[in-house]
Amino acid sequence: MADRGYSRRQFLGYAGAGALSTFSGLSFAQNGTVVRAASPSFEPDIEIELTARSTRVPIHDGPKTLVWKFHANLLKGPSGCVEHIPDSYLGPIFHFKTGQKIRIHFNNQIPQHCIVHWHGLHVPQVMDGHPMYAIESGNSYVYEFEIVNRAGMYWYHSHTHELTAKQVYSGLAGLIIVNDEDEAKRGLPSGAKDLPIVIQDRSFTAENKLSYTSHMREHMMGFLGEEILVNGKPDFQLPVSQGVYRLRFLNGSNSRIYKLGWGDGSPFTVIGTDGGLLEKPVSRRYITLASAERVEILVDFRDKKVGSTQTLKSLPFQGMRHMSSGNTLPEGSEFSVMTVKVTEESKALDPAQLPETLSKIDRLGLSDVANPETPLSIALRMRRMNWWLNGEDFEMLAATPSERVELNSHQLIQFDNGFQTRGGMRLPHPMHMHGQQFQIVKREIRRGYQGAYNSLSEGFVDNGWKDTVLVMPGERVTMIKPFEDFKGLFLYHCHNLEHEDMGMMRNFNVV
Ligand code: C2O
Ligand code: CU
Ligand code: CU
């Protein structure tokens, strides 16, 4: 695919001279793309150099696999805040605290233009990795922002328009774990008992090369890989001791939905979602996790025998994507995600770490929103063989009048996936909004669509802060989202990355 950076001329054309003042700190490299330098008045607590480049990592036996990977170098800050994942294509895990000021020097060393987005973090427009800021190979972009989010697991990935799916698939993603004082007081498992689990699907050639489809149909449906990787590894085994663990899951797949369940049928104790801890733990027989969603659980291995194993599976559900080619791991099929093995007796007595109250969440209601009678309604539909939002294709700097949102307001928003209108092709769409996290108010399902819905809906965890929500075929989801602190363009899009690249993405213009 051709490399298409946004030239100075295009950028000015998009932005218009008047809008330029909002893009402060930007300049243009010799070859014309946007770059951003450090600002002397910003005093970072943590400073990191982050480079995207190609490298080879061992995934399967035999030849190493060529990937694109984020490498990080800690320039300033506590040594633990950059945690490398050995032999993985995943970038390092960043450990930040609420209130810290972060400066990241991003160097693009892959042979395409690229930009990095901090998924779930609430940052100003110029720090958000909007594709308008994509830089060409060889250029740099300096991010400077304060962590205002509450404790939770967020992530970062490339966000280059029309290339996001390919770049993330090739490896360009990593985790951000934010801690805060309130969470630290809760006495949850920490250190070696607090483990992130990134679930992704990939396909490989016989020579261990990553293979990614170029077929139109796979793009329309969303790509499904034929092998499951956890933290970048196939057949992942997690060694644990006889204790209580906090496991944090991210679905980092381009399109695949997981219906997570333990092989022995035991339920999950869910403690958190995209935006951190719930108010109280909830129990689920299974968890539905769509692309970009996170969920956190507590698992108790204290009664398990040393040597025993437990399988984490994706349980069967009614698939909605029917691929033309014979995918060996079709949507909705049952497969193993990873195995947990109890390898160690617990030396110290591990108290039952299950606090009754996990955090405080202020419930937003209709009295908090600016538009209780007129929800901002977004139709998820196919048009001209493309997935679009309200019939509009993605335009880099455009927002319609209905996408204009007043600063410091709360908006009632509805994603409508064929709840009101009949017909047409219907697929599940995990809808993501940049900026602040939102709260889900209700889900409605159109008659005739209950089959697939009922096979997944018990696994939704809707009572926390969310930045991504799975909208099923025939469903309408209503939510309340705050738009505070920053004016500017903030994306919302389908996080099925093939759909995002096709233009199933738009801007909110916060004014
Ligand atoms: Cu995780 Cu706009 O993306
Ligand atoms: Cu995001
Ligand atoms: Cu979609």
Short mmCIF file of C-alpha atoms and ligand atoms in Angstrom, two decimals:
data_model
loop_
_atom_site.label_atom_id
_atom_site.label_comp_id
_atom_site.label_asym_id
_atom_site.label_seq_id
_atom_site.Cartn_x
_atom_site.Cartn_y
_atom_site.Cartn_z
CA MET A 1 0.00 0.00 0.00
CA ALA A 2 1.29 3.44 -0.84
CA ASP A 3 2.71 5.56 1.95
CA ARG A 4 0.53 8.61 2.30
CA GLY A 5 1.76 11.12 4.82
CA TYR A 6 -0.15 14.31 5.22
CA SER A 7 1.84 17.10 3.68
CA ARG A 8 2.00 20.59 5.02
CA ARG A 9 -0.16 21.75 2.15
CA GLN A 10 -2.82 19.08 2.73
CA PHE A 11 -2.72 19.72 6.44
CA LEU A 12 -3.24 23.44 6.03
CA GLY A 13 -5.93 22.67 3.51
CA TYR A 14 -7.71 20.46 6.01
CA ALA A 15 -7.27 22.67 8.98
CA GLY A 16 -7.75 26.08 7.49
CA ALA A 17 -5.56 28.91 8.70
CA GLY A 18 -7.87 29.80 11.57
CA ALA A 19 -7.76 26.35 13.06
CA LEU A 20 -3.98 26.23 13.18
CA SER A 21 -3.66 27.92 16.54
CA THR A 22 -5.27 24.87 18.13
CA PHE A 23 -2.47 22.67 16.77
CA SER A 24 0.19 24.30 18.91
CA GLY A 25 3.67 22.95 19.09
CA LEU A 26 3.56 21.47 15.62
CA SER A 27 6.01 22.13 12.86
CA PHE A 28 6.76 20.55 9.54
CA ALA A 29 9.75 18.43 8.62
CA GLN A 30 11.78 19.10 5.46
CA ASN A 31 9.84 16.51 3.55
CA GLY A 32 6.60 18.08 4.58
CA THR A 33 4.99 15.90 7.25
CA VAL A 34 3.87 17.02 10.66
CA VAL A 35 6.33 16.62 13.51
CA ARG A 36 6.20 17.78 17.10
CA ALA A 37 9.11 18.82 19.31
CA ALA A 38 9.39 18.90 23.10
CA SER A 39 8.18 22.06 24.77
CA PRO A 40 10.62 23.58 27.27
CA SER A 41 7.89 24.56 29.73
CA PHE A 42 6.71 20.97 30.24
CA GLU A 43 8.48 19.23 33.14
CA PRO A 44 8.05 15.49 32.83
CA ASP A 45 8.14 13.00 35.71
CA ILE A 46 8.76 10.26 33.18
CA GLU A 47 10.49 10.54 29.85
CA ILE A 48 10.62 7.68 27.39
CA GLU A 49 12.02 7.18 23.93
CA LEU A 50 9.68 4.93 21.95
CA THR A 51 10.76 3.59 18.57
CA ALA A 52 8.69 1.58 16.12
CA ARG A 53 10.94 -0.60 14.02
CA SER A 54 11.17 -3.99 12.41
CA THR A 55 12.78 -6.84 14.26
CA ARG A 56 12.64 -10.63 14.43
CA VAL A 57 11.12 -12.45 17.40
CA PRO A 58 10.85 -16.16 18.18
CA ILE A 59 7.19 -17.23 18.05
CA HIS A 60 7.23 -20.75 16.64
CA ASP A 61 10.05 -23.30 16.43
CA GLY A 62 12.24 -22.62 13.44
CA PRO A 63 12.85 -19.26 11.81
CA LYS A 64 12.08 -16.15 13.80
CA THR A 65 9.16 -14.00 12.67
CA LEU A 66 9.64 -10.56 11.18
CA VAL A 67 7.44 -8.09 13.08
CA TRP A 68 7.11 -4.38 13.78
CA LYS A 69 7.67 -3.65 17.41
CA PHE A 70 7.70 -0.73 19.83
CA HIS A 71 11.05 -0.51 21.62
CA ALA A 72 11.34 1.75 24.61
CA ASN A 73 14.18 3.41 26.41
CA LEU A 74 13.62 5.04 29.79
CA LEU A 75 15.30 8.46 29.80
CA LYS A 76 13.91 9.71 33.10
CA GLY A 77 11.78 8.25 35.88
CA PRO A 78 11.60 5.20 38.19
CA SER A 79 13.21 2.14 36.59
CA GLY A 80 10.11 -0.04 36.95
CA CYS A 81 7.95 2.10 34.73
CA VAL A 82 9.08 0.42 31.51
CA GLU A 83 8.63 -3.35 31.67
CA HIS A 84 9.84 -5.35 28.69
CA ILE A 85 8.10 -8.55 27.62
CA PRO A 86 10.92 -10.89 26.62
CA ASP A 87 10.82 -12.34 23.10
CA SER A 88 7.45 -10.79 22.29
CA TYR A 89 6.41 -8.50 19.47
CA LEU A 90 4.35 -6.58 22.02
CA GLY A 91 5.83 -3.30 23.15
CA PRO A 92 6.90 -2.85 26.77
CA ILE A 93 4.32 -2.34 29.50
CA PHE A 94 4.28 1.22 30.82
CA HIS A 95 3.51 1.63 34.52
CA PHE A 96 2.25 5.12 35.22
CA LYS A 97 0.55 6.82 38.16
CA THR A 98 -2.34 9.22 38.06
CA GLY A 99 -1.00 12.77 38.13
CA GLN A 100 2.35 11.97 36.52
CA LYS A 101 3.55 14.02 33.61
CA ILE A 102 4.75 11.91 30.72
CA ARG A 103 6.94 12.85 27.77
CA ILE A 104 7.35 10.29 25.00
CA HIS A 105 9.66 10.79 22.05
CA PHE A 106 8.19 8.64 19.33
CA ASN A 107 10.52 7.70 16.47
CA ASN A 108 9.00 6.15 13.39
CA GLN A 109 11.47 3.69 11.90
CA ILE A 110 9.05 1.48 10.02
CA PRO A 111 8.86 1.98 6.26
CA GLN A 112 5.36 3.53 6.39
CA HIS A 113 3.98 6.59 8.07
CA CYS A 114 2.77 6.01 11.61
CA ILE A 115 1.37 7.63 14.75
CA VAL A 116 0.70 6.28 18.27
CA HIS A 117 -2.58 6.49 20.15
CA TRP A 118 -2.97 5.96 23.93
CA HIS A 119 -6.20 3.99 23.98
CA GLY A 120 -8.43 4.96 26.90
CA LEU A 121 -6.31 7.85 28.14
CA HIS A 122 -7.87 11.29 28.28
CA VAL A 123 -5.35 13.64 26.62
CA PRO A 124 -5.51 16.77 24.43
CA GLN A 125 -6.11 16.43 20.70
CA VAL A 126 -2.46 16.89 19.67
CA MET A 127 -1.41 14.13 22.11
CA ASP A 128 -4.08 11.65 21.11
CA GLY A 129 -2.47 10.10 18.05
CA HIS A 130 -5.11 11.29 15.63
CA PRO A 131 -4.10 10.04 12.16
CA MET A 132 -3.83 13.65 10.93
CA TYR A 133 -0.54 13.72 12.86
CA ALA A 134 0.94 10.61 11.23
CA ILE A 135 4.63 11.10 10.60
CA GLU A 136 6.70 9.69 7.78
CA SER A 137 9.38 7.10 8.24
CA GLY A 138 12.43 8.65 9.89
CA ASN A 139 10.54 11.43 11.66
CA SER A 140 9.71 11.97 15.34
CA TYR A 141 6.74 13.21 17.33
CA VAL A 142 6.98 14.25 20.97
CA TYR A 143 3.99 13.57 23.20
CA GLU A 144 3.55 15.44 26.47
CA PHE A 145 0.57 14.79 28.68
CA GLU A 146 -0.52 14.29 32.24
CA ILE A 147 -2.19 11.08 33.36
CA VAL A 148 -5.66 12.19 34.48
CA ASN A 149 -7.27 8.73 34.23
CA ARG A 150 -8.07 6.64 37.25
CA ALA A 151 -6.23 3.37 37.85
CA GLY A 152 -6.85 0.84 35.10
CA MET A 153 -5.34 -0.99 32.17
CA TYR A 154 -5.09 1.04 29.00
CA TRP A 155 -3.04 0.37 25.89
CA TYR A 156 -1.21 2.00 23.03
CA HIS A 157 -1.15 1.13 19.37
CA SER A 158 -0.54 2.66 15.98
CA HIS A 159 -3.43 4.67 14.56
CA THR A 160 -2.42 5.38 10.97
CA HIS A 161 -5.42 5.82 8.74
CA GLU A 162 -5.91 2.90 6.34
CA LEU A 163 -2.90 1.15 7.86
CA THR A 164 -3.93 0.63 11.50
CA ALA A 165 -5.07 -2.97 11.00
CA LYS A 166 -1.87 -3.98 9.24
CA GLN A 167 0.41 -2.13 11.65
CA VAL A 168 -1.24 -3.46 14.82
CA TYR A 169 -1.34 -6.95 13.33
CA SER A 170 2.39 -6.67 12.63
CA GLY A 171 2.97 -6.01 16.33
CA LEU A 172 2.58 -2.29 17.04
CA ALA A 173 0.77 -2.42 20.39
CA GLY A 174 1.55 -2.42 24.10
CA LEU A 175 -0.05 -2.00 27.52
CA ILE A 176 -0.30 0.95 29.90
CA ILE A 177 -1.08 0.15 33.52
CA VAL A 178 -2.12 3.15 35.58
CA ASN A 179 -2.13 3.02 39.39
CA ASP A 180 -3.57 5.52 41.80
CA GLU A 181 -3.74 6.01 45.56
CA ASP A 182 -7.30 4.85 45.91
CA GLU A 183 -6.58 1.53 44.25
CA ALA A 184 -3.41 1.02 46.29
CA LYS A 185 -5.53 1.14 49.46
CA ARG A 186 -7.75 -1.75 48.34
CA GLY A 187 -5.22 -4.48 49.05
CA LEU A 188 -5.63 -6.24 45.70
CA PRO A 189 -3.04 -8.79 44.55
CA SER A 190 0.03 -7.00 43.22
CA GLY A 191 3.49 -7.61 41.81
CA ALA A 192 3.89 -11.18 40.53
CA LYS A 193 0.21 -11.80 41.34
CA ASP A 194 -1.06 -9.02 39.06
CA LEU A 195 -0.69 -10.25 35.49
CA PRO A 196 -1.71 -8.80 32.13
CA ILE A 197 -2.98 -11.24 29.49
CA VAL A 198 -3.10 -9.93 25.92
CA ILE A 199 -5.15 -12.19 23.64
CA GLN A 200 -4.62 -11.96 19.88
CA ASP A 201 -5.20 -14.11 16.83
CA ARG A 202 -2.65 -14.43 14.05
CA SER A 203 -2.00 -16.59 11.00
CA PHE A 204 1.41 -17.82 9.95
CA THR A 205 2.87 -19.27 6.77
CA ALA A 206 4.85 -22.52 6.81
CA GLU A 207 8.01 -20.36 7.04
CA ASN A 208 6.75 -18.68 10.24
CA LYS A 209 5.90 -15.43 8.48
CA LEU A 210 2.88 -13.49 9.67
CA SER A 211 0.20 -13.67 7.04
CA TYR A 212 -2.46 -11.07 6.66
CA THR A 213 -5.21 -11.26 4.10
CA SER A 214 -5.64 -8.80 1.32
CA HIS A 215 -9.03 -10.16 0.29
CA MET A 216 -11.85 -7.67 0.18
CA ARG A 217 -14.21 -10.11 1.85
CA GLU A 218 -11.97 -10.59 4.89
CA HIS A 219 -11.76 -6.83 5.21
CA MET A 220 -15.53 -6.44 5.06
CA MET A 221 -15.97 -9.12 7.72
CA GLY A 222 -12.91 -8.34 9.77
CA PHE A 223 -9.81 -10.49 9.80
CA LEU A 224 -9.78 -13.67 11.90
CA GLY A 225 -6.41 -15.30 12.55
CA GLU A 226 -6.13 -19.07 12.78
CA GLU A 227 -3.98 -19.25 15.89
CA ILE A 228 -4.37 -17.77 19.37
CA LEU A 229 -1.42 -15.99 20.95
CA VAL A 230 -1.22 -14.81 24.54
CA ASN A 231 1.32 -12.08 25.28
CA GLY A 232 2.74 -12.87 21.85
CA LYS A 233 3.13 -16.65 22.42
CA PRO A 234 1.23 -19.66 21.07
CA ASP A 235 0.15 -22.48 23.47
CA PHE A 236 0.60 -20.10 26.36
CA GLN A 237 1.05 -21.60 29.80
CA LEU A 238 0.78 -19.42 32.86
CA PRO A 239 2.61 -20.74 35.93
CA VAL A 240 1.00 -19.69 39.21
CA SER A 241 1.39 -20.43 42.90
CA GLN A 242 -1.40 -21.34 45.32
CA GLY A 243 -2.58 -17.79 45.79
CA VAL A 244 -5.09 -15.19 44.71
CA TYR A 245 -4.32 -13.54 41.38
CA ARG A 246 -5.47 -10.48 39.55
CA LEU A 247 -5.60 -11.20 35.83
CA ARG A 248 -6.10 -8.30 33.42
CA PHE A 249 -7.27 -9.28 29.96
CA LEU A 250 -6.99 -7.22 26.80
CA ASN A 251 -8.51 -8.39 23.55
CA GLY A 252 -5.80 -7.05 21.25
CA SER A 253 -7.14 -8.86 18.18
CA ASN A 254 -8.07 -7.03 15.01
CA SER A 255 -11.66 -8.40 14.95
CA ARG A 256 -12.12 -11.61 16.88
CA ILE A 257 -14.62 -11.80 19.75
CA TYR A 258 -13.83 -14.13 22.67
CA LYS A 259 -16.31 -15.80 25.00
CA LEU A 260 -13.92 -16.54 27.84
CA GLY A 261 -14.75 -19.37 30.20
CA TRP A 262 -12.86 -21.78 32.45
CA GLY A 263 -12.70 -25.35 31.16
CA ASP A 264 -14.16 -26.69 34.43
CA GLY A 265 -17.12 -24.30 34.27
CA SER A 266 -16.24 -22.31 37.37
CA PRO A 267 -17.41 -18.68 37.28
CA PHE A 268 -15.30 -15.54 37.07
CA THR A 269 -15.06 -12.90 39.76
CA VAL A 270 -14.94 -9.74 37.66
CA ILE A 271 -13.41 -6.67 39.30
CA GLY A 272 -12.71 -4.25 36.47
CA THR A 273 -13.38 -3.12 32.91
CA ASP A 274 -11.83 -0.72 30.36
CA GLY A 275 -11.69 2.22 32.76
CA GLY A 276 -10.57 0.42 35.91
CA LEU A 277 -12.21 -1.13 38.96
CA LEU A 278 -15.94 -1.73 39.34
CA GLU A 279 -17.66 -0.61 42.52
CA LYS A 280 -18.13 -4.20 43.62
CA PRO A 281 -17.03 -7.56 42.21
CA VAL A 282 -19.57 -9.28 39.97
CA SER A 283 -19.82 -12.94 39.01
CA ARG A 284 -20.02 -14.16 35.40
CA ARG A 285 -20.25 -17.68 33.98
CA TYR A 286 -18.34 -16.37 30.99
CA ILE A 287 -16.98 -13.04 29.76
CA THR A 288 -17.56 -11.61 26.30
CA LEU A 289 -14.54 -9.64 25.17
CA ALA A 290 -14.54 -7.81 21.83
CA SER A 291 -11.57 -6.07 20.19
CA ALA A 292 -9.96 -3.43 22.43
CA GLU A 293 -12.06 -4.28 25.48
CA ARG A 294 -10.41 -5.06 28.82
CA VAL A 295 -11.71 -7.00 31.77
CA GLU A 296 -10.06 -7.80 35.09
CA ILE A 297 -10.74 -10.80 37.30
CA LEU A 298 -9.62 -12.23 40.63
CA VAL A 299 -8.81 -15.94 40.62
CA ASP A 300 -8.25 -18.05 43.69
CA PHE A 301 -5.78 -20.92 43.29
CA ARG A 302 -5.34 -21.55 47.02
CA ASP A 303 -7.26 -24.85 46.97
CA LYS A 304 -5.69 -26.14 43.77
CA LYS A 305 -3.14 -28.94 43.94
CA VAL A 306 0.41 -28.27 42.84
CA GLY A 307 0.68 -29.74 39.36
CA SER A 308 -2.96 -29.19 38.50
CA THR A 309 -3.94 -27.28 35.39
CA GLN A 310 -6.92 -25.21 34.36
CA THR A 311 -7.80 -24.24 30.80
CA LEU A 312 -9.07 -20.85 29.77
CA LYS A 313 -11.23 -21.33 26.73
CA SER A 314 -13.24 -19.40 24.25
CA LEU A 315 -16.65 -21.09 24.50
CA PRO A 316 -18.90 -21.70 21.51
CA PHE A 317 -21.34 -18.98 20.43
CA GLN A 318 -23.40 -18.25 17.36
CA GLY A 319 -20.97 -16.88 14.77
CA MET A 320 -22.03 -13.87 12.73
CA ARG A 321 -19.23 -13.75 10.19
CA HIS A 322 -19.24 -16.32 7.48
CA MET A 323 -15.94 -16.26 5.74
CA SER A 324 -15.65 -17.53 2.20
CA SER A 325 -12.31 -19.24 2.68
CA GLY A 326 -12.07 -22.19 5.05
CA ASN A 327 -10.81 -20.58 8.25
CA THR A 328 -9.76 -23.33 10.65
CA LEU A 329 -10.85 -21.22 13.62
CA PRO A 330 -14.23 -19.82 12.58
CA GLU A 331 -16.02 -17.25 14.68
CA GLY A 332 -17.91 -18.85 17.53
CA SER A 333 -15.92 -22.08 17.55
CA GLU A 334 -14.58 -23.51 20.79
CA PHE A 335 -10.85 -23.41 21.42
CA SER A 336 -8.29 -23.12 24.17
CA VAL A 337 -6.85 -19.67 24.89
CA MET A 338 -4.26 -20.63 27.52
CA THR A 339 -3.50 -23.08 30.31
CA VAL A 340 -2.88 -22.11 33.90
CA LYS A 341 -0.62 -24.47 35.84
CA VAL A 342 -0.19 -24.42 39.60
CA THR A 343 3.55 -24.93 39.97
CA GLU A 344 4.25 -23.75 43.49
CA GLU A 345 2.96 -24.05 46.99
CA SER A 346 2.12 -20.76 48.52
CA LYS A 347 4.84 -20.02 51.06
CA ALA A 348 3.14 -17.22 52.86
CA LEU A 349 -0.46 -17.43 53.87
CA ASP A 350 -2.36 -15.55 51.18
CA PRO A 351 -5.38 -13.87 52.73
CA ALA A 352 -8.60 -13.96 50.77
CA GLN A 353 -8.11 -10.71 48.95
CA LEU A 354 -11.64 -9.90 47.98
CA PRO A 355 -12.60 -6.47 49.19
CA GLU A 356 -16.32 -5.85 49.16
CA THR A 357 -15.94 -2.35 47.80
CA LEU A 358 -13.45 -1.91 45.00
CA SER A 359 -13.88 1.73 44.05
CA LYS A 360 -16.32 4.58 43.86
CA ILE A 361 -18.15 5.21 40.60
CA ASP A 362 -20.46 8.19 40.30
CA ARG A 363 -23.42 6.96 38.32
CA LEU A 364 -24.37 9.34 35.51
CA GLY A 365 -28.08 9.81 34.88
CA LEU A 366 -30.31 11.55 32.37
CA SER A 367 -30.33 14.65 34.57
CA ASP A 368 -26.58 14.98 33.90
CA VAL A 369 -26.82 15.06 30.11
CA ALA A 370 -27.23 18.05 27.79
CA ASN A 371 -29.55 16.14 25.42
CA PRO A 372 -31.86 13.81 27.38
CA GLU A 373 -34.61 13.99 24.72
CA THR A 374 -32.41 13.99 21.64
CA PRO A 375 -29.72 11.34 21.88
CA LEU A 376 -26.85 11.69 19.48
CA SER A 377 -27.69 8.71 17.35
CA ILE A 378 -25.09 6.94 15.25
CA ALA A 379 -26.20 4.33 12.75
CA LEU A 380 -23.75 1.54 11.98
CA ARG A 381 -24.44 0.62 8.39
CA MET A 382 -22.93 -0.63 5.22
CA ARG A 383 -22.94 1.77 2.31
CA ARG A 384 -21.35 1.31 -1.10
CA MET A 385 -19.67 -1.84 0.20
CA ASN A 386 -18.11 0.07 3.08
CA TRP A 387 -18.88 0.22 6.77
CA TRP A 388 -19.73 3.83 7.60
CA LEU A 389 -21.21 5.85 10.45
CA ASN A 390 -24.48 7.67 9.80
CA GLY A 391 -23.83 7.17 6.10
CA GLU A 392 -20.60 9.18 6.22
CA ASP A 393 -17.14 8.02 5.24
CA PHE A 394 -14.14 9.04 7.37
CA GLU A 395 -12.80 12.50 6.60
CA MET A 396 -9.62 13.47 8.35
CA LEU A 397 -10.70 16.80 9.81
CA ALA A 398 -14.44 16.83 9.26
CA ALA A 399 -17.33 16.72 11.70
CA THR A 400 -20.98 17.20 10.79
CA PRO A 401 -23.18 19.59 12.80
CA SER A 402 -24.53 16.61 14.75
CA GLU A 403 -20.96 15.65 15.65
CA ARG A 404 -20.33 19.04 17.26
CA VAL A 405 -20.31 18.72 21.01
CA GLU A 406 -20.13 21.44 23.58
CA LEU A 407 -17.10 21.42 25.86
CA ASN A 408 -17.82 20.31 29.44
CA SER A 409 -21.11 18.68 28.53
CA HIS A 410 -22.30 15.12 28.98
CA GLN A 411 -23.95 13.60 25.92
CA LEU A 412 -26.47 10.83 25.55
CA ILE A 413 -25.17 8.72 22.66
CA GLN A 414 -26.73 5.76 20.87
CA PHE A 415 -25.05 3.30 18.56
CA ASP A 416 -27.73 1.72 16.43
CA ASN A 417 -26.74 -1.49 14.66
CA GLY A 418 -30.01 -2.13 12.84
CA PHE A 419 -32.30 -1.83 15.83
CA GLN A 420 -34.56 0.70 14.13
CA THR A 421 -34.06 -0.07 10.48
CA ARG A 422 -34.42 -3.45 8.92
CA GLY A 423 -32.37 -5.27 6.38
CA GLY A 424 -28.85 -5.02 5.06
CA MET A 425 -25.84 -6.87 6.29
CA ARG A 426 -25.37 -6.91 10.05
CA LEU A 427 -22.12 -7.61 11.87
CA PRO A 428 -20.99 -7.08 15.46
CA HIS A 429 -19.13 -3.76 15.86
CA PRO A 430 -17.03 -2.95 18.96
CA MET A 431 -17.50 0.83 19.07
CA HIS A 432 -14.76 2.91 20.68
CA MET A 433 -14.71 6.60 21.59
CA HIS A 434 -11.56 8.58 22.28
CA GLY A 435 -11.33 10.95 25.21
CA GLN A 436 -13.14 10.25 28.45
CA GLN A 437 -14.64 6.92 29.39
CA PHE A 438 -18.41 6.48 29.24
CA GLN A 439 -21.16 4.63 31.12
CA ILE A 440 -23.61 2.28 29.46
CA VAL A 441 -27.26 3.11 30.14
CA LYS A 442 -29.12 0.38 28.28
CA ARG A 443 -29.10 -2.23 25.55
CA GLU A 444 -32.05 -2.97 23.26
CA ILE A 445 -32.27 -5.86 20.81
CA ARG A 446 -34.56 -6.04 17.79
CA ARG A 447 -36.85 -9.04 17.53
CA GLY A 448 -35.42 -11.75 15.34
CA TYR A 449 -31.81 -11.04 16.37
CA GLN A 450 -31.86 -12.73 19.77
CA GLY A 451 -30.05 -15.90 18.67
CA ALA A 452 -26.50 -14.59 18.39
CA TYR A 453 -27.22 -11.98 21.06
CA ASN A 454 -28.29 -14.47 23.69
CA SER A 455 -25.24 -16.61 23.02
CA LEU A 456 -22.98 -13.74 24.22
CA SER A 457 -24.99 -11.23 26.24
CA GLU A 458 -24.58 -12.78 29.70
CA GLY A 459 -20.87 -12.10 29.34
CA PHE A 460 -21.16 -8.31 29.01
CA VAL A 461 -19.85 -6.33 31.97
CA ASP A 462 -21.60 -2.99 31.57
CA ASN A 463 -21.51 -1.46 35.04
CA GLY A 464 -18.07 0.13 35.00
CA TRP A 465 -16.32 2.82 32.97
CA LYS A 466 -15.95 1.81 29.34
CA ASP A 467 -14.22 3.14 26.25
CA THR A 468 -15.30 0.36 23.90
CA VAL A 469 -18.66 -1.39 23.70
CA LEU A 470 -19.70 -4.34 21.57
CA VAL A 471 -22.84 -3.50 19.59
CA MET A 472 -24.40 -6.71 18.35
CA PRO A 473 -26.40 -7.15 15.11
CA GLY A 474 -29.92 -5.79 15.67
CA GLU A 475 -28.85 -4.00 18.84
CA ARG A 476 -28.93 -0.41 20.04
CA VAL A 477 -26.70 0.60 22.94
CA THR A 478 -27.26 3.87 24.82
CA MET A 479 -24.54 5.51 26.88
CA ILE A 480 -23.53 8.74 28.59
CA LYS A 481 -20.18 10.26 27.79
CA PRO A 482 -18.53 13.30 29.30
CA PHE A 483 -16.63 15.69 26.99
CA GLU A 484 -14.55 17.68 29.44
CA ASP A 485 -11.23 19.54 29.56
CA PHE A 486 -10.12 19.56 25.92
CA LYS A 487 -11.53 21.13 22.80
CA GLY A 488 -10.78 19.68 19.40
CA LEU A 489 -11.28 16.62 17.25
CA PHE A 490 -11.70 13.29 19.01
CA LEU A 491 -12.32 10.09 17.10
CA TYR A 492 -14.99 7.51 17.50
CA HIS A 493 -14.84 4.34 15.47
CA CYS A 494 -15.35 0.64 15.14
CA HIS A 495 -12.39 -1.16 16.77
CA ASN A 496 -12.71 -3.96 14.33
CA LEU A 497 -9.54 -2.59 12.76
CA GLU A 498 -10.44 -3.60 9.21
CA HIS A 499 -13.66 -1.62 9.57
CA GLU A 500 -11.85 1.36 11.05
CA ASP A 501 -9.47 1.43 8.09
CA MET A 502 -12.42 1.23 5.69
CA GLY A 503 -13.75 4.48 7.06
CA MET A 504 -15.97 3.33 9.93
CA MET A 505 -14.53 6.24 11.90
CA ARG A 506 -15.57 9.86 12.44
CA ASN A 507 -14.62 12.87 14.56
CA PHE A 508 -16.46 14.55 17.37
CA ASN A 509 -15.64 18.23 17.29
CA VAL A 510 -15.60 19.47 20.88
CA VAL A 511 -16.16 23.23 20.82
CU1 C2O B 1 -7.69 1.75 20.18
CU2 C2O B 1 -8.89 4.98 18.06
O1 C2O B 1 -8.25 3.31 19.06
CU CU B 2 -8.69 5.04 21.63
CU CU B 3 -17.21 -2.77 12.65
#
